[in-house]
C-alpha positions as a printed Julia matrix, in Angstrom:
316×3 Matrix{Float64}:
   8.48    4.7    25.49
  12.14    6.14   24.18
  11.95    9.51   22.67
  14.93   10.3    19.99
  16.93   13.22   20.49
  16.41   15.44   18.25
  19.31   17.71   18.16
  21.0    16.1    14.93
  24.97   14.78   15.45
  26.16   16.89   12.95
  29.74   14.01   13.45
  31.08   12.05   10.27
  30.54    8.04   11.95
  31.61    4.76   10.04
  29.16    2.48    9.24
  31.11   -1.11    7.8
  29.63   -1.36    4.21
  29.71   -4.08    1.34
  31.07   -4.52   -2.32
  28.45   -7.17   -2.87
  29.62  -10.98   -4.92
  27.45  -13.52   -5.0
  24.14  -13.57   -7.33
  22.36  -15.97   -5.75
  21.65  -14.78   -2.6
  17.52  -14.42   -1.94
  16.92  -14.87    1.65
  19.14  -12.64    3.14
  21.86   -9.41    2.13
  24.19  -10.32   -0.06
  28.06  -11.11    0.95
  30.85   -9.51   -0.31
  34.47   -7.41    1.14
  33.8    -5.58    3.94
  34.98   -1.63    2.92
  34.8     1.16    6.35
  33.18    4.44    4.52
  32.45    7.38    6.69
  29.1     9.24    6.18
  28.6    11.89    7.19
  25.23   13.31    7.63
  23.04   15.88    6.19
  25.18   14.76    2.74
  24.42   13.35   -0.9
  26.28   10.56   -1.84
  26.67    9.11   -5.15
  27.82    6.27   -7.21
  29.97    6.24   -9.75
  28.44    8.28  -12.99
  25.8     9.95  -10.26
  23.47    7.72  -11.54
  23.35    6.23   -7.55
  22.43    8.29   -4.49
  22.24    8.23   -0.64
  21.48   11.46    0.88
  22.33   10.67    4.13
  19.82   11.76    6.36
  20.25   12.8    10.51
  22.32   10.12   12.78
  19.07    9.53   14.98
  16.8     9.1    11.91
  14.77    5.47   12.36
  13.35    5.8     8.64
  15.08    4.46    5.25
  13.44    4.99    2.05
  14.43    4.37   -1.41
  13.14    4.48   -4.89
  14.48    1.81   -7.11
  12.53    2.35  -10.38
  11.61    6.06  -11.58
  15.22    6.55  -13.57
  15.2     7.82  -16.67
  19.02    7.44  -17.68
  20.15    5.5   -20.17
  23.52    4.78  -20.61
  25.94    3.12  -23.58
  27.23    1.12  -20.64
  24.62   -1.01  -20.35
  22.24   -2.17  -23.23
  18.75   -2.89  -22.93
  17.28   -5.82  -20.52
  16.06   -7.76  -23.44
  14.89  -11.6   -21.59
  11.27  -12.08  -21.48
  11.4   -12.12  -17.83
  12.29   -8.64  -17.55
  10.01   -6.35  -15.77
  11.32   -2.51  -17.65
   8.63   -0.63  -16.64
   9.14    2.89  -14.6
   7.58    3.73  -11.65
   6.96    7.56  -12.91
   7.03   10.34  -10.19
   7.86    7.42   -6.83
  11.38    9.62   -6.53
   9.31   12.63   -5.96
   7.07   11.38   -4.12
  10.32    9.93   -1.35
  11.67   13.35   -1.13
   8.32   15.28   -0.66
   7.87   12.37    2.18
  11.12   13.3     3.44
  10.56   16.68    3.33
   7.08   16.44    5.34
   8.53   14.05    8.01
  11.2    16.82    8.56
   9.39   19.54    8.6
   7.26   17.59   11.49
   9.59   15.8    13.43
  13.26   17.87   12.83
  14.49   14.44   11.38
  15.53   14.28    7.93
  15.65   10.65    6.71
  18.18    8.68    4.33
  17.43    8.46    1.25
  18.97    5.63   -1.7
  17.91    6.93   -5.35
  18.25    4.52   -8.5
  18.39    7.54  -11.55
  19.63    5.04  -14.34
  15.87    3.64  -16.14
  15.04   -0.18  -15.08
  15.12   -1.45  -18.42
  19.15   -0.73  -18.44
  19.31   -2.18  -14.45
  17.32   -4.07  -11.88
  17.81   -3.57   -8.77
  14.66   -4.5    -6.65
  15.55   -8.18   -8.01
  19.38  -10.22   -6.65
  21.38  -10.17   -9.34
  20.77  -13.63  -10.88
  17.28  -12.27  -11.33
  17.85   -8.49  -12.82
  18.21  -10.27  -16.1
  21.5    -7.75  -16.78
  23.09   -7.29  -20.39
  26.78   -5.79  -18.31
  29.28   -5.93  -15.87
  28.77   -2.06  -15.41
  24.97   -2.23  -14.58
  26.6    -5.42  -12.48
  28.06   -3.23  -10.15
  25.65   -0.16  -10.6
  23.29   -3.09   -8.87
  26.1    -3.39   -6.04
  26.09    0.28   -5.82
  23.14    0.49   -5.11
  22.96   -2.41   -2.38
  25.92   -0.92   -0.63
  24.07    2.56   -0.69
  20.78    0.13    1.45
  22.79   -1.31    3.78
  24.89    1.31    4.56
  21.93    2.64    6.06
  20.2    -0.37    7.54
  23.42   -0.34    9.68
  22.77    3.25   10.66
  19.47    2.79   12.22
  21.11   -0.23   13.81
  23.68    1.31   15.37
  22.4     4.95   16.28
  18.66    4.65   16.75
  18.45    0.62   17.16
  15.71    0.03   15.58
  14.02    1.39   12.42
  11.49    1.19    9.42
  12.97    0.74    5.8
   9.79    2.0     3.03
  10.49    0.27   -1.0
   8.66    2.87   -2.83
   6.68    1.5    -5.61
   3.93    3.11   -8.35
   1.64   -0.16  -10.01
  -1.35    0.11  -12.18
  -3.58   -2.28  -11.01
  -7.41   -0.98  -11.14
  -8.15   -0.61   -7.56
  -6.32    2.72   -6.81
  -5.3     1.51   -3.54
  -1.88    1.57   -2.16
  -0.78   -2.0    -1.75
   1.47   -2.76    1.73
   3.89   -5.31    1.06
   5.29   -7.44    3.79
   7.06  -10.42    1.81
   3.24  -12.57    3.65
   1.76  -15.0     0.7
  -1.39  -13.93   -0.92
  -3.1   -16.76    0.32
  -2.38  -15.97    4.13
  -3.51  -12.45    3.91
  -6.47  -13.59    2.61
  -6.5   -16.45    5.33
  -7.92  -15.66    9.11
  -6.18  -14.02   11.19
  -5.44  -17.85   13.13
  -3.11  -18.42   10.11
  -2.03  -14.87    9.38
  -0.71  -14.79   13.47
   0.99  -18.13   12.59
   2.8   -16.67    9.63
   4.64  -13.48   11.18
   8.07  -15.39   10.36
   7.89  -15.37    6.82
   8.0   -11.6     6.52
   9.56   -9.6     6.95
   7.86   -7.14    9.61
   9.15  -10.64   11.9
  11.48   -8.4    14.8
   8.24   -5.97   15.11
   6.1    -9.15   15.38
   8.51  -10.7    18.59
   8.53   -7.45   20.35
   4.97   -6.14   19.69
   1.82   -5.93   21.96
  -0.48   -6.5    19.19
  -0.96  -10.44   17.56
   0.42  -10.15   14.08
  -2.45  -10.1    12.19
  -3.53   -6.99   14.07
  -0.13   -5.31   12.68
  -1.58   -6.95    9.01
  -4.64   -5.67    9.33
  -5.55   -4.03   13.07
  -6.11   -0.68   13.97
  -2.89    1.0    13.83
  -1.0    -1.56   11.18
   0.23    0.66    8.3
  -2.62    0.49    5.89
  -4.68    1.16    8.48
  -3.37    4.8     9.56
  -2.73    5.58    5.36
  -6.31    4.56    5.13
  -6.83    7.17    8.06
  -5.45    9.64    6.26
  -7.57    9.43    3.78
  -5.99    6.6     0.91
  -7.0     3.73    0.33
  -4.99    0.8     1.03
  -4.34   -3.09    1.42
  -3.94   -5.39    4.04
  -5.77   -2.21    6.34
  -8.38   -2.61    8.7
 -11.4    -1.0     6.17
  -9.38   -3.57    2.93
  -8.15   -6.02    5.15
  -7.09   -8.85    2.23
  -6.45   -8.61   -1.41
  -9.05  -11.94   -2.7
  -8.21  -12.18   -6.01
  -7.25   -8.49   -7.38
  -4.11   -8.08   -8.03
  -1.57   -7.28   -4.95
   2.22   -6.68   -5.14
   3.42   -8.41   -1.66
   6.65   -6.68   -1.25
  10.03   -7.81   -3.55
  14.11   -8.67   -3.26
  14.77   -5.43   -1.43
  11.88   -5.39    1.12
  13.41   -9.04    2.35
  16.66   -8.87    2.38
  16.76   -5.12    4.43
  13.91   -6.05    6.22
  13.8    -8.54    9.5
  12.71  -11.38    8.07
  15.39  -12.65    8.12
  17.24  -11.47   11.59
  18.12   -7.67   12.72
  15.94   -5.42   14.1
  15.14   -3.42   11.01
  11.5    -4.61    9.9
  10.67   -3.12    5.78
   7.5    -2.54    4.27
   6.85   -2.12    0.91
   4.59    0.23   -0.4
   2.79   -0.03   -4.34
   1.67    3.79   -4.54
  -1.14    4.56   -6.93
  -0.77    6.83   -9.3
  -4.95    8.97   -9.68
  -4.85   10.83   -7.0
  -2.29   10.19   -5.42
   1.69   10.97   -7.77
  -0.02   11.91  -10.34
   0.78   15.72  -10.75
   3.15   17.74   -8.29
   0.04   18.57   -6.07
  -0.83   15.08   -5.3
   2.59   14.26   -4.51
   2.83   17.0    -2.1
  -0.52   15.93    0.27
  -0.1    12.15   -0.53
   3.59   13.21    1.18
   2.37   14.69    3.84
  -0.44   11.76    4.49
   2.14    9.31    4.16
   4.41   11.06    6.73
   1.83   11.11    9.84
   2.07    8.18    8.99
   4.49    6.94    9.86
   5.17    9.47   12.41
   2.02    7.55   14.2
   3.25    3.9    13.19
   6.73    5.12   14.86
   4.84    5.86   17.9
   2.53    2.61   18.65
   4.75    0.1    17.61
   8.6     1.21   18.29
   8.55    3.46   21.76
   9.68    6.48   18.98
   8.12   10.0    20.33
   8.72   12.39   16.63
   7.11   15.19   17.14
   9.49   18.54   17.57
């Protein structure tokens, strides 16, 4: 197993970022003109008006965390997204949960994760859809969308360049009846409900495809086996689906992942895989005490996941 150097590389490093222009690509990165940007580890970079922010982690961080839907700012320059298909609900306290996960991860490993946060209300700007499906009402919202995605791409590029492989966790909140984390891999509910043999045949549709191609485990084991992310959460006392104890969503409400998980995971190439975590509120993130406890548990699951599937030994 590879052991990451725990001494943070406190030097600026250059990543090729992108200003996004293409609006229709839902199977990969939005393309654009490369712009050279210098990001310094352990600094915070802000977009226009400080509406989105990128807290740059340590250069040797294999982890990216994002919170796209917990914003509350309602800029006058970004009118309400009034399309009937536009989802505008806020994922309450998810940004605070992300901060708790990052804090616990650092306390246990000495490594600061990369964090990307959108502070604008979802009713005004939607980062987790393609521009075509975001139903924005202004170019200001489109420009902010591009900033958010330029930070996600920069973080992914840093992980690829400095670590070689990593994991992006796109953090959300759901209001479904069952109080469990819905672990999304861009795999359809029908395939998750199918047999292991069927599930093993659709690894190439998932946001952890690179991980699956380099793993000693079958794809079904990665999804609902002993060391699946959902199982590791359940072992920490956080119910999750799919997992070993709750392997299939069946007919229940379930989110399998959105645009960011698809775009910045490894379904279409690269060595950074992605998982969308749809968290419940009760007993997990509804108050500060719950968020602190949950942050520790989720950080522990991340560390065990990286150890078992990436060969990264992160304990101090």
